[in-house]
Short mmCIF file of C-alpha atoms in Angstrom, two decimals:
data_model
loop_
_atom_site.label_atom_id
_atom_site.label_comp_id
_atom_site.label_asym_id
_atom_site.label_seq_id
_atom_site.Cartn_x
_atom_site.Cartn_y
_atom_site.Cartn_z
CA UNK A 56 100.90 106.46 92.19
CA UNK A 57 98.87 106.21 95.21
CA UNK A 58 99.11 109.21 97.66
CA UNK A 59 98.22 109.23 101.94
CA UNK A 60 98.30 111.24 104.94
CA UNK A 61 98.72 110.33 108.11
CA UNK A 62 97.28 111.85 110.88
CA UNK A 63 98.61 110.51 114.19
CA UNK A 64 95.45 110.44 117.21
CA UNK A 65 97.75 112.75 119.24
CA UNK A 66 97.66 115.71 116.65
CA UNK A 67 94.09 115.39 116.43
CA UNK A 68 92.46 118.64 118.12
CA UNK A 69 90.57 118.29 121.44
CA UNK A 70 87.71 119.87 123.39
CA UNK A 71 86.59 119.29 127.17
CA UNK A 72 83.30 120.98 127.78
CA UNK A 73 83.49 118.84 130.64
CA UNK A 74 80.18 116.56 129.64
CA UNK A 75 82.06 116.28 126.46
CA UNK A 76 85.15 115.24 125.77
CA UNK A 77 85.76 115.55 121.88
CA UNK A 78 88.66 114.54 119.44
CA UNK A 79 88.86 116.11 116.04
CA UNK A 80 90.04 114.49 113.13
CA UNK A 81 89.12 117.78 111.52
CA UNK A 82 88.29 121.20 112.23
CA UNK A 83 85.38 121.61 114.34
CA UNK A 84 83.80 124.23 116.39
CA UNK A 85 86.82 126.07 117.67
CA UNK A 86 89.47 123.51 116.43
CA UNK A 87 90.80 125.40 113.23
CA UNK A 88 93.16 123.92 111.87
CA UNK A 89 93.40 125.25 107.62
CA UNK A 90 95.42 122.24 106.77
CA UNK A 91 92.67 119.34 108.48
CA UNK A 92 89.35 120.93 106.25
CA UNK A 93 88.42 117.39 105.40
CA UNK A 94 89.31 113.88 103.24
CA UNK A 95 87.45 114.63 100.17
CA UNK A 96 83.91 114.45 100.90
CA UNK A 97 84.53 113.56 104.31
CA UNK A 98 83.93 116.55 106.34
CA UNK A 99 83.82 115.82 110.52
CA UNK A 100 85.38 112.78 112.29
CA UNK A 101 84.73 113.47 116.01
CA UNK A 102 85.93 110.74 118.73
CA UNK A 103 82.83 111.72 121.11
CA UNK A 104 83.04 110.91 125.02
CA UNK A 105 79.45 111.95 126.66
CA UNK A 106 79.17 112.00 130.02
CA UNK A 107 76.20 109.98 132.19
CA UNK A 108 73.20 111.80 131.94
CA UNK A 109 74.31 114.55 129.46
CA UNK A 110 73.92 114.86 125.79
CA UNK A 111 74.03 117.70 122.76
CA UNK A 112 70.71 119.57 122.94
CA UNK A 113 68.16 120.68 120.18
CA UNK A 114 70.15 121.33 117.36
CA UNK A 115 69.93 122.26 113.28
CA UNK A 116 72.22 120.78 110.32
CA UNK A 117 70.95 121.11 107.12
CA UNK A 118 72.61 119.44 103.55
CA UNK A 119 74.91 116.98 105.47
CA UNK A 120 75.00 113.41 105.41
CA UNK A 121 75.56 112.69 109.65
CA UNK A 122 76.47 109.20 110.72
CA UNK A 123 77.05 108.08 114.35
CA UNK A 124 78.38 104.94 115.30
CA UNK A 125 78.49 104.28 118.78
CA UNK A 126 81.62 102.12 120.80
CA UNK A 127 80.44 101.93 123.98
CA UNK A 128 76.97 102.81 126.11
CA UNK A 129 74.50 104.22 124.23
CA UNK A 130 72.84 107.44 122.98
CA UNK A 131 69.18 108.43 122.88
CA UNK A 132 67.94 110.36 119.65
CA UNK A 133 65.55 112.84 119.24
CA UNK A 134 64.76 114.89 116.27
CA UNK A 135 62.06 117.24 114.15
CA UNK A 136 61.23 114.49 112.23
CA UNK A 137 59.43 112.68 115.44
CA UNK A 138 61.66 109.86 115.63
CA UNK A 139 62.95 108.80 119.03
CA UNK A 140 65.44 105.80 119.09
CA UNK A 141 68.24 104.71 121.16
CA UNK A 142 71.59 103.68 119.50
CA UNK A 143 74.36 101.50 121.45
CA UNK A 144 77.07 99.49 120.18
CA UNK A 145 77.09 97.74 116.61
CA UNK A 146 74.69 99.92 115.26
CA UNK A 147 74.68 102.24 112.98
CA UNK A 148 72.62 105.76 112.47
CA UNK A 149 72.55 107.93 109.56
CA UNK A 150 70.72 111.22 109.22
CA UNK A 151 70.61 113.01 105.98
CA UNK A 152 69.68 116.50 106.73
CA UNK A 153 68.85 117.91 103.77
CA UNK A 154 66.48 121.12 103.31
CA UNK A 155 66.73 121.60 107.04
CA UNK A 156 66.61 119.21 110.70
CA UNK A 157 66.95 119.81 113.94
CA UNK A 158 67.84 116.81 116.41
CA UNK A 159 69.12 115.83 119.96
CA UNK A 160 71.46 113.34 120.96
CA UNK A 161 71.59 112.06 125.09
CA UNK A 162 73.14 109.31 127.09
CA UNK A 163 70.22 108.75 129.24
CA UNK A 164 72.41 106.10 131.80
CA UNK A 165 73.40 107.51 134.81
CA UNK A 166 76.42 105.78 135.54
CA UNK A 167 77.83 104.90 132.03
CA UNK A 168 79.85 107.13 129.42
CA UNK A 169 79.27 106.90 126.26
CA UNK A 170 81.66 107.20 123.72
CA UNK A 171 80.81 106.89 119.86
CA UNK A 172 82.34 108.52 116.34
CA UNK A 173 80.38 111.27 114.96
CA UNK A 174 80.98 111.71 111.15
CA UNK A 175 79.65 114.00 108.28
CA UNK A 176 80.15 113.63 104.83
CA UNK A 177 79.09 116.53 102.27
CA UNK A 178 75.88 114.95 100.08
CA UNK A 179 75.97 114.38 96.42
CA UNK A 180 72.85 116.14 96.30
CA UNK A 181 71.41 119.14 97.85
CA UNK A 182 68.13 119.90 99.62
CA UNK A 183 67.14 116.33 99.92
CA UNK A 184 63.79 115.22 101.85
CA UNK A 185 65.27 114.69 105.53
CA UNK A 186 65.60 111.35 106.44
CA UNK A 187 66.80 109.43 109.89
CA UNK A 188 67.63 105.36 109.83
CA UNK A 189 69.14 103.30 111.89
CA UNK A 190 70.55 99.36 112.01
CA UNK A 191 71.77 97.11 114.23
CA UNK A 192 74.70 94.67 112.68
CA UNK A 193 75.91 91.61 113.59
CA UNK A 194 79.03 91.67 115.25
CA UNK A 195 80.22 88.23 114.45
CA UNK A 196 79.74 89.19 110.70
CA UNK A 197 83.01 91.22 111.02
CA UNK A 198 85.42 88.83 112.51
CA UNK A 199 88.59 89.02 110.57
CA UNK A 200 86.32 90.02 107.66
CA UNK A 201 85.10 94.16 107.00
CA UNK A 202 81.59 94.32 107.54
CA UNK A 203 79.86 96.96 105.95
CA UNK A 204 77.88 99.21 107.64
CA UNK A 205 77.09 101.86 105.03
CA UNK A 206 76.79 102.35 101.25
CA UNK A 207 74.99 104.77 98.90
CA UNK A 208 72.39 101.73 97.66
CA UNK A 209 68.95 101.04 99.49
CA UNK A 210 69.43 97.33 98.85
CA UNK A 211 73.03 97.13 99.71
CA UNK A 212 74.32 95.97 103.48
CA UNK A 213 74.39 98.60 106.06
CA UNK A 214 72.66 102.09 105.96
CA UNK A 215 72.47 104.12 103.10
CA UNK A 216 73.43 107.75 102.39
CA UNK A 217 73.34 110.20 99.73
CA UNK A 218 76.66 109.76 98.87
CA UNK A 219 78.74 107.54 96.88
CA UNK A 220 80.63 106.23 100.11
CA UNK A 221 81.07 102.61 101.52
CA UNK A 222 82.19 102.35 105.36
CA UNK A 223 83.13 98.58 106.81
CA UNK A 224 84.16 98.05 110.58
CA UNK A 225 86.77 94.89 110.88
CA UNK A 226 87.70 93.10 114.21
CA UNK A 227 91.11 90.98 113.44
CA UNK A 228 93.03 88.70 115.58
CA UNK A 229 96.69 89.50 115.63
CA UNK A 230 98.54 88.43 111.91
CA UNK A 231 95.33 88.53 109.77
CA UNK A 232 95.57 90.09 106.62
CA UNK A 233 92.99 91.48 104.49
CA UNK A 234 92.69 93.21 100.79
CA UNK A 235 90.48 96.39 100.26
CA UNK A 236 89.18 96.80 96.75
CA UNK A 237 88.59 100.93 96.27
CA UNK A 238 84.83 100.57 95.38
CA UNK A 239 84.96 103.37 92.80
CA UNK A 240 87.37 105.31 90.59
CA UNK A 241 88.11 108.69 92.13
CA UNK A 242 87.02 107.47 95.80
CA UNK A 243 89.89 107.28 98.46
CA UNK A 244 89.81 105.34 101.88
CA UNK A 245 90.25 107.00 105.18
CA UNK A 246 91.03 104.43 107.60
CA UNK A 247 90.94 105.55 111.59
CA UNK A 248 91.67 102.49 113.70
CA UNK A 249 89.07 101.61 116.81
CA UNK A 250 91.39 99.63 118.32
CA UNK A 251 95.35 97.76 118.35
CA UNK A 252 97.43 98.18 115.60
CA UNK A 253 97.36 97.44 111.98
CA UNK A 254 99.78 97.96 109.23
CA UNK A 255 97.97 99.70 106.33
CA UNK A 256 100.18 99.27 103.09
CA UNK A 257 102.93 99.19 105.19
CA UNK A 258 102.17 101.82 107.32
CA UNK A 259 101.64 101.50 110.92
CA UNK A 260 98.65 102.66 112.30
CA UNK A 261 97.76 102.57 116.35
CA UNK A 262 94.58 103.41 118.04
CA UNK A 263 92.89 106.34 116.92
CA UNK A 264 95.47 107.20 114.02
CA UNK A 265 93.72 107.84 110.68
CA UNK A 266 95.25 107.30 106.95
CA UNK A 267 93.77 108.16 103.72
CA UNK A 268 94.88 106.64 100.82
CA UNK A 269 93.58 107.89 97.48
CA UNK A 270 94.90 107.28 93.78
CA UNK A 271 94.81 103.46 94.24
CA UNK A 272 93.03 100.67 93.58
CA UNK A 273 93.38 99.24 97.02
CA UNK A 274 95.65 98.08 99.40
CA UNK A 275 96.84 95.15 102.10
CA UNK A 276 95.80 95.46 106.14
CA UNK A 277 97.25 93.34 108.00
CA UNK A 278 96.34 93.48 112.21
CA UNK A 279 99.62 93.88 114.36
CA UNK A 280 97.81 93.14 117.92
CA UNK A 281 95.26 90.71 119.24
CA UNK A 282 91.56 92.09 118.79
CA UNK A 283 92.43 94.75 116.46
CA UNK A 284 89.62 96.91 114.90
CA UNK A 285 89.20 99.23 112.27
CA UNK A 286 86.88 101.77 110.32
CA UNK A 287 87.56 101.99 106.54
CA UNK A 288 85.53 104.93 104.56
CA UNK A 289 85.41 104.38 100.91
CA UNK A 290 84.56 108.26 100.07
CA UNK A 291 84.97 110.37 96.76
CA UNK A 292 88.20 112.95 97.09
CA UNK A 293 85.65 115.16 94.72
CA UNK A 294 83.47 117.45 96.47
CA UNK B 226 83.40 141.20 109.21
CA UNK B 227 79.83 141.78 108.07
CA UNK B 228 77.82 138.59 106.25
CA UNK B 229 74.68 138.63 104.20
CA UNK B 230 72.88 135.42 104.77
CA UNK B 231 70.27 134.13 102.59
CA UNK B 232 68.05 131.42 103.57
CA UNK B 233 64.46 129.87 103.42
CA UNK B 234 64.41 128.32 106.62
CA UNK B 235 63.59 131.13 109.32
CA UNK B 236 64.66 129.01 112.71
CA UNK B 237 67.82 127.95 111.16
CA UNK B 238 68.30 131.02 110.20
CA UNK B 239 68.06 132.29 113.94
CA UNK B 240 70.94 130.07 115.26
CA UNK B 241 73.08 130.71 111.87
CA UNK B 242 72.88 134.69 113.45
CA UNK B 243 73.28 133.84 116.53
CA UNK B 244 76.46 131.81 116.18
CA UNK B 245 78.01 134.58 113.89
CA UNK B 246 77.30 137.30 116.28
CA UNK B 247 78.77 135.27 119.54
CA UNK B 248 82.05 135.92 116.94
CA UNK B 249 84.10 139.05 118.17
CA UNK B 250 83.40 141.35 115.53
CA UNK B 251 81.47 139.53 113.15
CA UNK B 252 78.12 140.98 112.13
CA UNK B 253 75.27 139.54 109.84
CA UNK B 254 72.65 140.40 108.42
CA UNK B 255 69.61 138.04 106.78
CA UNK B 256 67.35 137.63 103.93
CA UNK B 257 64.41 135.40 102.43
CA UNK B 258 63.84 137.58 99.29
CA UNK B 259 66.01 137.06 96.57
CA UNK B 260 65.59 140.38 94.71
CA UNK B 261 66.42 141.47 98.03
CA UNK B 262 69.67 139.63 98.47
CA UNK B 263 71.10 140.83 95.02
CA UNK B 264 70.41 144.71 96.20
CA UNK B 265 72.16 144.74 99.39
CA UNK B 266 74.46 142.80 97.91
CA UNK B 267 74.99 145.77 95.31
CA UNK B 268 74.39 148.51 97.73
CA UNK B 269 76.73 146.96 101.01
CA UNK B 270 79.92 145.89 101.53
CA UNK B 271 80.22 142.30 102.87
CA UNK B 272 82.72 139.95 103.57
CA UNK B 273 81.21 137.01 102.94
CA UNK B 274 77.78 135.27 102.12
CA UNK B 275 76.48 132.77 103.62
CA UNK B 276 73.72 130.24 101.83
CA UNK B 277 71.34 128.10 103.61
CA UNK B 278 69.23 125.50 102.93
CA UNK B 279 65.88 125.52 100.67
CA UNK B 280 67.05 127.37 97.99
CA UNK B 281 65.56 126.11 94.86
CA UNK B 282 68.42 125.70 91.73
CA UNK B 283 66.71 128.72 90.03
CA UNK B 284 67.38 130.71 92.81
CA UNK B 285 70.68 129.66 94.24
CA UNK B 286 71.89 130.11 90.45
CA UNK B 287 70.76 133.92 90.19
CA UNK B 288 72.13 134.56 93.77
CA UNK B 289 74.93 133.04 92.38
CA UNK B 290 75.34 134.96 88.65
CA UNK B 291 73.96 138.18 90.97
CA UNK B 292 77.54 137.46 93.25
CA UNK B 293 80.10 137.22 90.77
CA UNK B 294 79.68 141.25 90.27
CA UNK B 295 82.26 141.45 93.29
CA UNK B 296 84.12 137.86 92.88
CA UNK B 297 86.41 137.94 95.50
CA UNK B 298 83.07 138.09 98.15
CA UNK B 299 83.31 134.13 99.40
CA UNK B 300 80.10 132.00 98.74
CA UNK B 301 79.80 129.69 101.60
CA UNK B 302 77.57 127.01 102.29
CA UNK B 303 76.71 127.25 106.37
CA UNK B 304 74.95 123.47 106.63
CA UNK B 305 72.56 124.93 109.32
CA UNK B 306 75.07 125.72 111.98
CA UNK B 307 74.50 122.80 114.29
CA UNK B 308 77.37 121.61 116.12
CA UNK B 309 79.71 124.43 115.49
CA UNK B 310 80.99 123.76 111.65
CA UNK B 311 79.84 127.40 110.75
CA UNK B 312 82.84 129.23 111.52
CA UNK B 313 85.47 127.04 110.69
CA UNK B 314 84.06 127.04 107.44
CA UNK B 315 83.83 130.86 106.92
CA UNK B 316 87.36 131.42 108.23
CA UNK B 317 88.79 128.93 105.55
CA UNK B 318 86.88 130.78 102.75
CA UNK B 319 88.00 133.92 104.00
CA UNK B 320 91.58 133.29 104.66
CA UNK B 321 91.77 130.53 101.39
CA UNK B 322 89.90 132.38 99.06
CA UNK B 323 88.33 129.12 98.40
CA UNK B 324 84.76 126.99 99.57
CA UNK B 325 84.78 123.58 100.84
CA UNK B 326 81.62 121.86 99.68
#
């Protein structure tokens, strides 16, 4: 029988460092919170507002898969590894840290937050080379349709991780519905909606709630509200 | 609370201290040497250990077999520290008795 939790965006726990306005899905820094630890192998889900001109400075991770996916404005990103991009809406960036990497993240516009979801996911494998990607999607690829954005196969659509995890982004007019097939035995979805309101196997959802849904083989979405989005991660409840 | 970390990546290693000492009483103290690690962990009293990256299997296996002499010492993975994880993840072990990851 297929199990869920809901967590509702208001009980989410919240920092203001000023610059940085953060949301936690799940305990973070000094958001503890024993009963929020994590959705299987999904470990972080920050709701990140940065301030113009301000960023996170020169940091390590090591043996975490890191994925950012900004919503709005964009984020410059520096790291050990020499790369130096820029990410901004409909991309995607994964960083697998692996046997050790430090890295920067900035919004470089001076009159323009940027807001984007920060999200780590324990690796299926440990001390892994260090490795930084990034892609740009198509937007109109995930009109009232999931896109997917992320997978654990080189080949596959999206980014890929070290993980045996599929994330899709949907954007729905109001009344669409929409199956999701689990992609693998033992994985469970944690859905955190963008944007509007959806009703997730009968459960409604409104911005910034998140659901996970695990001992299933899927389930129905159906959009409740005009321009409705959606993140869906596909993620093993085994750690 | 006093911590014996173990690691092969020195900078890391810097902020992983540094974060646990910004911690009202919380104390650590650090090692590359795995003969090392297994005799303080012998001869000290610690609350926890922390692991961090580089560790080959060999080694994180010994460390391992070395730590279930005391088995109610947490193991905990630290993930380099960045961002603030770190302590959330040591209080669960030490309050659950159990390790994420």
């Amino acid at each position: 029988m297929a199990q869920s939790i809901l967590h509702k965006a208001q009980t989410r726990g919240f920092a203001n460092h000023g610059w940085l306005k953060s949301y936690h899905t799940f305990s973070f820094a000094n958001y503890y919170n024993p009963a929020r630890m994590n959705f299987g192998v999904l470990r972080v889900l920050n709701d990140d507002h940065v301030a113009a001109g301000r960023g996170f400075g020169t940091h390590p991770h090591d043996n975490m898969e890191i994925i950012s996916i900004p919503l709005e404005g964009d984020l410059e990103h520096k790291d050990s590894m020499n790369n130096v991009a820029v990410i901004q809406h409909g991309d995607i960036q994964v960083m697998s840290a692996g046997t050790g990497v430090y890295h920067s993240e900035y919004n470089r516009n001076k009159d323009q937050d940027t807001k984007f979801l920060q999200i780590w996911m324990f690796p299926n494998k440990k001390n892994v080379t260090p490795r930084y990607d990034q892609m740009a999607m198509n937007l109109e690829d995930r009109h009232n349709k999931l896109q997917q954005i992320l997978s654990p196969d080189p080949s596959d659509a999206g980014v890929w991780v070290h993980q045996d995890a599929w994330f899709h982004i949907g954007t729905f007019d109001e009344g669409v519905n929409t199956h999701y097939q689990i992609k693998k035995e033992g994985n469970g979805v944690y859905a955190f909606v963008l944007k509007g309101s959806f009703s997730l196997d009968g459960q409604p959802l409104e911005t910034r709630d998140g659901y996970g849904i695990w001992n299933t083989e899927g389930f129905e979405l159906k959009a409740l509200s005009p321009d409705a989005e959606i993140l869906l991660m596909d993620v093993p409840m085994e750690i | 609370m006093k911590f014996l970390v173990v690691h092969k990546h020195e900078s890391i290693c810097a902020v992983v201290l540094r974060l646990i000492q910004q911690q009202p009483d919380w104390e650590a103290v650090s090692t590359h040497c795995i003969t090392e690690a297994c005799a303080w962990f012998s001869e000290q009293h610690f609350d926890g250990v922390l692991l961090g990256s580089g560790l080959s299997d060999t080694e994180e296996a010994t460390l391992r077999k070395h730590f279930q002499q005391k088995p109610s010492i947490p193991v905990i993975q630290h993930y380099g520290g960045g961002s603030g994880l770190l302590v959330g993840e040591i209080r669960y072990a030490l309050e659950k008795g159990k390790v994420l990851g």
